[in-house]
Structures are given as C-alpha cells and as structure tokens.
Short mmCIF file of C-alpha atoms and ligand atoms in Angstrom, two decimals:
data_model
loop_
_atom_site.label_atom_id
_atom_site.label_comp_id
_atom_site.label_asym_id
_atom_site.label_seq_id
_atom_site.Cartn_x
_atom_site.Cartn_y
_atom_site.Cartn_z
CA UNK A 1 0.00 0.00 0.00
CA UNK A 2 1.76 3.22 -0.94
CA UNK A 3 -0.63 6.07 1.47
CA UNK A 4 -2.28 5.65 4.62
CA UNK A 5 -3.67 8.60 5.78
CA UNK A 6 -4.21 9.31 9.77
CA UNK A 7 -7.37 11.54 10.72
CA UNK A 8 -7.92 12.20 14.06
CA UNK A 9 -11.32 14.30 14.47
CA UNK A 10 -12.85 15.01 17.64
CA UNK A 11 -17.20 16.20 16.51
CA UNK A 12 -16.25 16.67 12.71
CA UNK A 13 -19.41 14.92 11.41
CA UNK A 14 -20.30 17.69 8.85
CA UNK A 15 -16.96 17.27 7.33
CA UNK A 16 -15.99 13.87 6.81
CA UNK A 17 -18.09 12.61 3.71
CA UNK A 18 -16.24 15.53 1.78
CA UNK A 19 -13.58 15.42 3.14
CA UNK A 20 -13.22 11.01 2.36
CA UNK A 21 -14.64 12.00 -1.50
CA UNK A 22 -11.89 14.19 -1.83
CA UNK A 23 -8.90 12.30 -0.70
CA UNK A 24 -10.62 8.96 -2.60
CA UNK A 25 -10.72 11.68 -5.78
CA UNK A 26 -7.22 12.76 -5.68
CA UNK A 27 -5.32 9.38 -4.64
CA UNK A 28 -7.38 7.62 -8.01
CA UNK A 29 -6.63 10.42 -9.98
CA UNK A 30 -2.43 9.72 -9.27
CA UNK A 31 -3.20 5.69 -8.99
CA UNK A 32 -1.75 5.63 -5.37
CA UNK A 33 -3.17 2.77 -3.44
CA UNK A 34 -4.62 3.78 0.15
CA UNK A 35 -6.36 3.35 3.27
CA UNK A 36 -8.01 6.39 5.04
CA UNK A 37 -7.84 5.96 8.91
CA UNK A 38 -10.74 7.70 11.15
CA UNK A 39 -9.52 7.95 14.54
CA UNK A 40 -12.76 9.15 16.28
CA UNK A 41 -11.77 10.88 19.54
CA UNK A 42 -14.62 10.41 21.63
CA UNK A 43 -17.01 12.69 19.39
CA UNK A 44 -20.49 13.12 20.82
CA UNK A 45 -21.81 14.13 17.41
CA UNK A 46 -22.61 11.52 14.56
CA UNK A 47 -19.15 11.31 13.62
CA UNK A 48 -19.05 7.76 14.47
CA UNK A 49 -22.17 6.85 12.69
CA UNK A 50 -20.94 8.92 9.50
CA UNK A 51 -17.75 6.81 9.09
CA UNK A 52 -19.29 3.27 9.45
CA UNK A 53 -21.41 4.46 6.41
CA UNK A 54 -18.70 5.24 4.65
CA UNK A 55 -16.73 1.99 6.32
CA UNK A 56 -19.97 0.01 4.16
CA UNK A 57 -19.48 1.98 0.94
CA UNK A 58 -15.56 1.80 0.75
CA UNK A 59 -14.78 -1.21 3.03
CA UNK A 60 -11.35 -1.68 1.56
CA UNK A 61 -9.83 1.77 2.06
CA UNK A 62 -11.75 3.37 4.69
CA UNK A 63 -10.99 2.00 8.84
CA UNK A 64 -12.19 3.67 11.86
CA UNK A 65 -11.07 3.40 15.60
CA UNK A 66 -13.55 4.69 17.93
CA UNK A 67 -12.30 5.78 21.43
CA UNK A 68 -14.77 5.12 24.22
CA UNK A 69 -13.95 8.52 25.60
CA UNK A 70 -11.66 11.96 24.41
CA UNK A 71 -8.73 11.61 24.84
CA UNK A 72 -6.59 14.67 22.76
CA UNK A 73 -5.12 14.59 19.61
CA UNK A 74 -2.20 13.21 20.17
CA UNK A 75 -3.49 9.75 21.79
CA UNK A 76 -5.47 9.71 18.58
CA UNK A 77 -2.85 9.98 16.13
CA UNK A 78 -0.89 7.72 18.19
CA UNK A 79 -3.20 5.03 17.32
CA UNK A 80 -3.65 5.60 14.05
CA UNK A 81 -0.07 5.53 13.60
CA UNK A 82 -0.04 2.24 15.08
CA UNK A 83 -2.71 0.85 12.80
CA UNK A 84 -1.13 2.26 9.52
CA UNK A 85 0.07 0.31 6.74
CA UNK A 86 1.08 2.25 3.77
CA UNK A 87 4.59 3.06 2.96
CA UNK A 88 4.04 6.82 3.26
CA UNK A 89 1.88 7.85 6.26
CA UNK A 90 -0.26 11.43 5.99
CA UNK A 91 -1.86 13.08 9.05
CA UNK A 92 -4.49 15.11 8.00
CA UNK A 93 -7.07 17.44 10.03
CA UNK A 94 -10.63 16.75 9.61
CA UNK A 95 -12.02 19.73 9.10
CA UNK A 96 -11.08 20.50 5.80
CA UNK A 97 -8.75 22.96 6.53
CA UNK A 98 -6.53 20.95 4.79
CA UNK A 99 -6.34 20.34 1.74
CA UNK A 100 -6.30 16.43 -0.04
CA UNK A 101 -5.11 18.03 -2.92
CA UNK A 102 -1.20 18.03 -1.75
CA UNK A 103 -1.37 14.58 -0.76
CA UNK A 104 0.71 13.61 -4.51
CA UNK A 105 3.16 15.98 -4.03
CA UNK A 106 3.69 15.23 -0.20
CA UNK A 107 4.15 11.66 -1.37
CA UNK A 108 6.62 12.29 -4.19
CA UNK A 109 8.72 14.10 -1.18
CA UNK A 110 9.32 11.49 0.80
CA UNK A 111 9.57 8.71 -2.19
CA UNK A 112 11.73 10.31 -4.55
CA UNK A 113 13.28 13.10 -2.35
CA UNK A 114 14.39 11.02 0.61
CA UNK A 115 12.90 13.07 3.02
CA UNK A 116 11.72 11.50 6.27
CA UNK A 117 9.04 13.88 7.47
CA UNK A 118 7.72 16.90 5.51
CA UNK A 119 5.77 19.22 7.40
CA UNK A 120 2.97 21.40 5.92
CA UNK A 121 3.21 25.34 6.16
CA UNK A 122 0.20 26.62 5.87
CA UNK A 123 -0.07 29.81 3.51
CA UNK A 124 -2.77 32.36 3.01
CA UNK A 125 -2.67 31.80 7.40
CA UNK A 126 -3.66 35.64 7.82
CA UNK A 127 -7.07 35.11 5.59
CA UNK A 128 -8.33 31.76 7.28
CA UNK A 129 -7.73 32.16 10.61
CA UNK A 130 -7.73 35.85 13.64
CA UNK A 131 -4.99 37.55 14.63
CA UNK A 132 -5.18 36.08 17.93
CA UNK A 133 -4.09 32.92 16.47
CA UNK A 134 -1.22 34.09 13.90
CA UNK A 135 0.70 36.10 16.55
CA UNK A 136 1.24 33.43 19.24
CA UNK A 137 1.38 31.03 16.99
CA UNK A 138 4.46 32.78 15.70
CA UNK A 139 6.41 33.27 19.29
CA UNK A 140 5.54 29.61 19.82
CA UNK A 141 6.97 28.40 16.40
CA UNK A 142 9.71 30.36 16.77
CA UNK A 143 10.38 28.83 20.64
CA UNK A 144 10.12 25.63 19.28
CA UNK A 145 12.94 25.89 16.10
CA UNK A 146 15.24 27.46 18.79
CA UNK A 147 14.90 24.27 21.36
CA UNK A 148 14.68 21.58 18.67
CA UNK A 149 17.06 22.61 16.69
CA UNK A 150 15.53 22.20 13.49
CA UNK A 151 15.79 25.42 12.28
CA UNK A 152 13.96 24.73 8.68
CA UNK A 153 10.66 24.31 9.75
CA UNK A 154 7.89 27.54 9.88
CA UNK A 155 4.92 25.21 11.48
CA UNK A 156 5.39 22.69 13.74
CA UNK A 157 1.45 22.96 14.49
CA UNK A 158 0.56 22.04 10.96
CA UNK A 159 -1.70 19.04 11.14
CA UNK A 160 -1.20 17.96 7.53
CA UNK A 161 2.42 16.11 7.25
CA UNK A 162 3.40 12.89 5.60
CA UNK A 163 5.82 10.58 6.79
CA UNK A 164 8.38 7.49 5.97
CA UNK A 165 6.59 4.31 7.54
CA UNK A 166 9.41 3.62 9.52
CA UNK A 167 9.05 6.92 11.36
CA UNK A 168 5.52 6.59 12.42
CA UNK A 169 6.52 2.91 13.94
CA UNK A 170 9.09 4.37 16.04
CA UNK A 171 8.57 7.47 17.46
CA UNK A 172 5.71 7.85 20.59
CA UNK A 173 2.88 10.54 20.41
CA UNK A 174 1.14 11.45 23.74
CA UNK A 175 -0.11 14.23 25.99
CA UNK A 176 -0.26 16.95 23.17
CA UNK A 177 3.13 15.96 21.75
CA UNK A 178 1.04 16.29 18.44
CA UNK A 179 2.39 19.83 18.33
CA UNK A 180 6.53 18.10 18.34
CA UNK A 181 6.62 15.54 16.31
CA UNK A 182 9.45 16.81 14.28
CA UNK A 183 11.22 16.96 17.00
CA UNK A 184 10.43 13.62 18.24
CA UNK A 185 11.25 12.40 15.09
CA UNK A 186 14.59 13.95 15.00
CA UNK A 187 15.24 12.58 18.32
CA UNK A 188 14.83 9.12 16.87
CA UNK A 189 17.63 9.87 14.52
CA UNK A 190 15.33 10.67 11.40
CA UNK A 191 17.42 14.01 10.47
CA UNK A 192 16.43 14.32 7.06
CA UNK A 193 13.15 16.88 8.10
CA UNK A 194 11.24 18.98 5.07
CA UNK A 195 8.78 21.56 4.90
CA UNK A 196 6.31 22.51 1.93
CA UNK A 197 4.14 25.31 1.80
CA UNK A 198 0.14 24.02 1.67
CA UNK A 199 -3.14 25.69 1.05
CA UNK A 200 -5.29 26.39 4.32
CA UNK A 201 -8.44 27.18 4.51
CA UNK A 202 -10.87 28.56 7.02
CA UNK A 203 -13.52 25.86 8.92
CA UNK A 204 -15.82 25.27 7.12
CA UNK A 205 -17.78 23.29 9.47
CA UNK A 206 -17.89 23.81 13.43
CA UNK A 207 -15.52 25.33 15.74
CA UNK A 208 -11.57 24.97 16.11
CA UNK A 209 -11.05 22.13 19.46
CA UNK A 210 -8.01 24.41 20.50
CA UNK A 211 -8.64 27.69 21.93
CA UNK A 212 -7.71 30.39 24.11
CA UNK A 213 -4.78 30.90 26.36
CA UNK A 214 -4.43 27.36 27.58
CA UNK A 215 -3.42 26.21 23.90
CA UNK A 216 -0.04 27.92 24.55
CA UNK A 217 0.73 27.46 28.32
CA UNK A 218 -0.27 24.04 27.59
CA UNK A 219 2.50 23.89 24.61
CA UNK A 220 5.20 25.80 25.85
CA UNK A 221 5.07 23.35 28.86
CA UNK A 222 5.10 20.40 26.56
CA UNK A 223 7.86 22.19 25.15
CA UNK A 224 9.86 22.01 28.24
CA UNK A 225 9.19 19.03 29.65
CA UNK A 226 10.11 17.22 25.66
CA UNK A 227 13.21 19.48 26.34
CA UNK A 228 13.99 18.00 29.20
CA UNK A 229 12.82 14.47 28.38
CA UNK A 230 15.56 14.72 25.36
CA UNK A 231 18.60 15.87 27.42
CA UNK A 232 17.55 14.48 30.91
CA UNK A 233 15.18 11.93 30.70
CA UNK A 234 17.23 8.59 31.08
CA UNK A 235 19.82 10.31 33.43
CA UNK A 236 17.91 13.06 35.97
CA UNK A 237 20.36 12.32 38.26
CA UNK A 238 22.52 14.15 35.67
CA UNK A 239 20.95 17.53 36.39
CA UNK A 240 19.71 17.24 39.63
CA UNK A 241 22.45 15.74 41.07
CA UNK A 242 24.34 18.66 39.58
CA UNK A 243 22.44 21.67 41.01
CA UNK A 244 22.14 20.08 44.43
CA UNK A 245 25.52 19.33 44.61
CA UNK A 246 25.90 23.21 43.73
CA UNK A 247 23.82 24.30 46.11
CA UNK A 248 24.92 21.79 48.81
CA UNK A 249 28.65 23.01 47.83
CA UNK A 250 27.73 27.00 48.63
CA UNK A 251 25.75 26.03 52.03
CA UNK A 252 28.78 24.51 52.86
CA UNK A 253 31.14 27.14 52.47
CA UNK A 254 28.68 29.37 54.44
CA UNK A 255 28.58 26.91 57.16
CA UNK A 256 32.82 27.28 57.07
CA UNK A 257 32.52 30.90 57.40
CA UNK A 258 29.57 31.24 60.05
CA UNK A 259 31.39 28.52 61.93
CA UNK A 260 34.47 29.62 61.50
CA UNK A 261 34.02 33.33 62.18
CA UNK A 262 32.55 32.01 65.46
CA UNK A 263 35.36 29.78 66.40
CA UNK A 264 38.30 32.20 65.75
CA UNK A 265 36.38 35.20 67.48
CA UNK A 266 36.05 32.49 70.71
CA UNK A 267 39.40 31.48 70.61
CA UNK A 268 40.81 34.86 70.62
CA UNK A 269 38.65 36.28 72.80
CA UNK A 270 37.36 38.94 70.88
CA UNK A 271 33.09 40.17 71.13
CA UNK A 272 31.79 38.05 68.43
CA UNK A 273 28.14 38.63 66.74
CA UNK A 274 25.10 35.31 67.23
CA UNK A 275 25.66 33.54 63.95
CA UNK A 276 22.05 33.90 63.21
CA UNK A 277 22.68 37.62 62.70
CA UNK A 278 24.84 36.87 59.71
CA UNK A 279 23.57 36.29 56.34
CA UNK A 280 25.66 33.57 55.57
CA UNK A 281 24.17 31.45 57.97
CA UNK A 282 20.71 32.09 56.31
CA UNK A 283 22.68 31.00 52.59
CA UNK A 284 23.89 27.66 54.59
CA UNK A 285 20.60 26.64 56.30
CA UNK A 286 18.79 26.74 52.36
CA UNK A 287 21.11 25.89 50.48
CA UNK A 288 21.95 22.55 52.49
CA UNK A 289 18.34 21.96 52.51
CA UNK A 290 17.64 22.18 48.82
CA UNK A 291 21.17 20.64 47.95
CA UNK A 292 20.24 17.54 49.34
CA UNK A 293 16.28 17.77 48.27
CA UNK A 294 17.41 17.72 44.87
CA UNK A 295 19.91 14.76 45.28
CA UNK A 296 16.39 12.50 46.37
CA UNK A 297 14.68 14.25 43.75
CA UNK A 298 17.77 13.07 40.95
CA UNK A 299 17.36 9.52 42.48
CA UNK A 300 14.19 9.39 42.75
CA UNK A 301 13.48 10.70 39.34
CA UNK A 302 16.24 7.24 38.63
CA UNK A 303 14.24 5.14 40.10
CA UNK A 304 10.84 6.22 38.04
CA UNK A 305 12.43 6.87 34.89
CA UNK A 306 14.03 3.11 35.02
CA UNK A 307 10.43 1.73 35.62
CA UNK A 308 8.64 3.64 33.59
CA UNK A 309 4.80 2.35 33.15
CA UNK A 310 3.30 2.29 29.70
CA UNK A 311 2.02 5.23 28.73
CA UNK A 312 -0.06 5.33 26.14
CA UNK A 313 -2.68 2.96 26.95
CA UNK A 314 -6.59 4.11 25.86
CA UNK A 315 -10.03 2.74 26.20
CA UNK A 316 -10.87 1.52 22.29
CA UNK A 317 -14.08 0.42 21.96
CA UNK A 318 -14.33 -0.19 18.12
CA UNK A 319 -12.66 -1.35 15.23
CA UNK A 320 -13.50 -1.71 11.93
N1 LIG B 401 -9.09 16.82 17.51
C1 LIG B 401 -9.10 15.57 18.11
N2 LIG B 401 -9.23 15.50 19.48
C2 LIG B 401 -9.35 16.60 20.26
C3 LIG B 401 -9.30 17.87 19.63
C4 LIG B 401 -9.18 17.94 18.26
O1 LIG B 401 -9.00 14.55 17.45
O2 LIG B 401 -9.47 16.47 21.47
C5 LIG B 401 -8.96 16.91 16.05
C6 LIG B 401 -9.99 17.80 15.39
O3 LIG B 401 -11.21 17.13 15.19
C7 LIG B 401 -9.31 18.16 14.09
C8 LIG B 401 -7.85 18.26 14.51
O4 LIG B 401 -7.74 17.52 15.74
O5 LIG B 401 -9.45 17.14 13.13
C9 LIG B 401 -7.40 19.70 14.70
O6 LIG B 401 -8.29 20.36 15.56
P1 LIG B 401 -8.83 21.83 15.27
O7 LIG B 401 -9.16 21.99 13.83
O8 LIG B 401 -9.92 22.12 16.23
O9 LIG B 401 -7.54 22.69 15.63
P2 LIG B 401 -7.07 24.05 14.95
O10 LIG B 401 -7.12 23.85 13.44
O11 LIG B 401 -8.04 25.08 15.39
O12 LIG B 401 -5.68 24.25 15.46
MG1 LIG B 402 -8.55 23.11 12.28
#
C-alpha cells in the first residue's frame, strides 16, 4: 500500500463525507493505493455513525477506531499511527482545513526526495484564521525551532504532514506531543526533516477544538518538559544531582565561614556577633536543605524513569 492517511477528528461529522470524497478523488486520480484511517476521539456528534457508512461503501480503504472517551489529539494519532500500513503515512485534520489536494506531491517528497518527514506550512494563514491565532502562533513556532534545533521548519502545528513508515513505527505521540513531532522524530535519529508550503483554509464546518490561552501554556510546557525528556530523561540524576551538589557546595562554604568566624572570634577572645545575625548562615541553612532535596529528587526521578509504566494505553471500543 503506498498512502495511509491518519485523521484524528474530535465532533467533525459535517466534514468527513467531503472530506473522504476528496482524498478517494485525488489518490485515483495519481493511482496511489490507500487506506483512510478515522480515529474518532470520543465525538459526541454523529461522527461515528458517519464513518461506518462510509466503512460500508468503501470497506477496503476506509478503517475507523472509535475511542470510548476523548482523549486529545495526540493519543489519537498515536493510534492511528499504530494501525497504519502504507509506505508513506499522511496526518491530516478533519475539518477540511486541509487540503487532499497536496497529498501527490507530499508523497513524491518522501519517495523520490528522501525526506523522512515533511511538514505542511500553511499559507494564506492571515485570511483563514484571527490575529489572535497568527501572533502566538508565531512566538511559539519560533520557541520551538530554537529548542529543537531544526531550524527549517515555519509550522510545527501544521496538522497535515506525511511521513516514511518507519518513522511513524518508532517514534511515541502522547499528551499533546502532536504539536513536536518533528522533534520527536529527530530525536529518533530521522534528520532528514522537510517543509512545503500548503493551502489552508478557514472551517468550514464547526468550531476549532483548541482555543484560548491554555493552547499555549499548555504547549510551551510540553515544550519544556520534551526538552527536558531529550537531554535528561534517562539520566535526571545528571541535572539534579548537579544543582544540588551546587547548592549543597555554597551552604557549605557558608557553614565554614559562620562557623568559623565564630570559632576564631572564641578562641581569641574577641566580642563576636550570634551567627544567626549573619547572612551567611541564612545561605547555609537553604542551600543545604535544597542541595540535598534535589539529590532524592535526581534519584528518585532514577528510580521512576528506570520503571517507567506504559504510557499510552486508551479505552478503544471499536474497530473496523
Ligand atoms: N481533535 C481531536 N481530538 C481533540 C481535539 C481535536 O481529534 O481532542 C482533532 C480535530 O477534530 C481536528 C484536529 O484535531 O481534526 C485539529 O483540531 P482543530 O481543527 O480544532 O484545531 P485548529 O485547526 O483550530 O488548530
Ligand atoms: Mg482546524
């Protein structure tokens, strides 16, 4: 099978019967052989009852996982990437924001170009979608090609990107990762990253799943914590250890001088100050305290990170 295309949609019924018609239109049109992958998030709309019609009209190409509750976009396209088959996986959104019609070219990328992953950038952004978007969306894409290092891509939030099989099968989605797979990717040694610019239009149907400000606390956390994952994850003693040793180093050499102010000012005789009254004594007292509460932190973060529990386990209550 050369394309399997990933949709996770969370209350897109309005959209999908187009949206299937249009992908089916352009993939016979270039003679690509495909499956189309519904990943239904939980929806509370038809959405479920829309794609096992169109499961009974197309029962070669179209599939359809059905979560028994939402569980985020990620999760979603986790399983879908788990049930793909074609050589070339493309994750598309379902609302028709995206357009089908770059699905040949996205394919020729990572065929004939070699690339693993190309990532959509989606043009026209300004017409389709408010300011209120654009702007963050900027800051945050330009946070993200600073800490991932791959300083090519314009859009890491660009639902429509194709990838080599092999990159799907190795590579773990969850939380809201959705928004770094690139850089997950990369971490799993597939360097060879591409962008192309795509068509975006506005929703057509419904409203966007992602709003407000919790969109981007939500991903510059994610951010962080993938950040830290990458350089820290198998060894946290690595920086914990290292800051409370730091820190335990300092209160230390404020204990020597509280201590040792004390002692010498005994020993000669001379009126000496309480040791509370100096600051030092203030810097040891913390800094011993936090020294060693990040040492148990660094092994204790050792001892989860070397029995780590599978993660992405979800509630699927259909298959077909
Ligand atoms: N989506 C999902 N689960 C969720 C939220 C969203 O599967 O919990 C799907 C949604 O149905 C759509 C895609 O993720 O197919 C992108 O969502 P949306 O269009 O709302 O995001 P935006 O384009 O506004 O960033
Ligand atoms: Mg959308």
């Amino acid at each position: 099978m050369d394309i399997s295309i990933v949709v996770p949609l969370f209350n897109e019924d309005e959209s999908l019967p187009e949206l299937f018609n249009w992908i089916k239109r352009v993939a016979t049109s270039h003679n690509l052989s495909y499956e189309v992958i519904f990943v239904n998030d939980g929806s509370t709309d038809r959405s479920w009852e829309v794609i096992e019609e169109l499961q009974k009209e197309n029962p070669d190409t179209v599939h359809g996982i059905k979560f028994r509750r939402n569980y985020g976009k990620s999760p979603a396209l986790y399983c879908g990437f788990k049930a793909a088959q074609g050589n070339v996986v493309i994750t598309m959104d379902a609302d028709l924001q995206d357009s089908p019609d770059e699905i040949p070219e996205l394919y020729r990328m990572i065929t004939e170009d070699g690339y693993d992953l190309v990532s959509g950038y989606k043009m026209n952004r300004s017409k389709g979608d408010p300011l209120s978007k654009t702007i963050p969306t900027k800051l945050f894409n330009a946070t993200a090609r600073q800490v991932s290092g791959i300083h090519n891509l314009h859009d890491f939030n660009c639902g429509l990107k194709a990838y080599r099989k092999d990159v799907v099968k190795n590579i773990e989605v969850y939380g809201e990762m959705h928004r770094y797979i690139p850089y997950l990717a990369k971490n799993a040694g597939f360097a060879n990253i591409g962008e192309k610019r795509v068509r975006h239009q506005a929703r057509k149907f419904g409203k966007s799943k992602f709003m407000g400000l919790n969109r981007f606390v939500n991903g510059y956390l994610d951010l962080l914590s993938l950040w830290f994952l990458t350089n820290f994850g198998l060894k946290p003693m690595h920086v914990f250890g290292f800051i409370g040793t730091l820190m335990f180093f300092i209160g230390f050499l404020s204990v020597m001088v509280v201590g040792g102010t004390k002692l010498y000012c005994l020993a000669k005789g001379i009126p000496h100050p309480l040791v509370t009254d100096s600051p030092y004594f203030y810097i040891a007292l913390t800094m011993m305290i936090l020294g060693t509460q990040l040492f148990v932190a660094g092994f204790l973060g050792e001892l989860v990170s070397r029995n780590a529990p599978e993660r992405n386990n979800y509630q699927i209550e259909k298959e077909i």
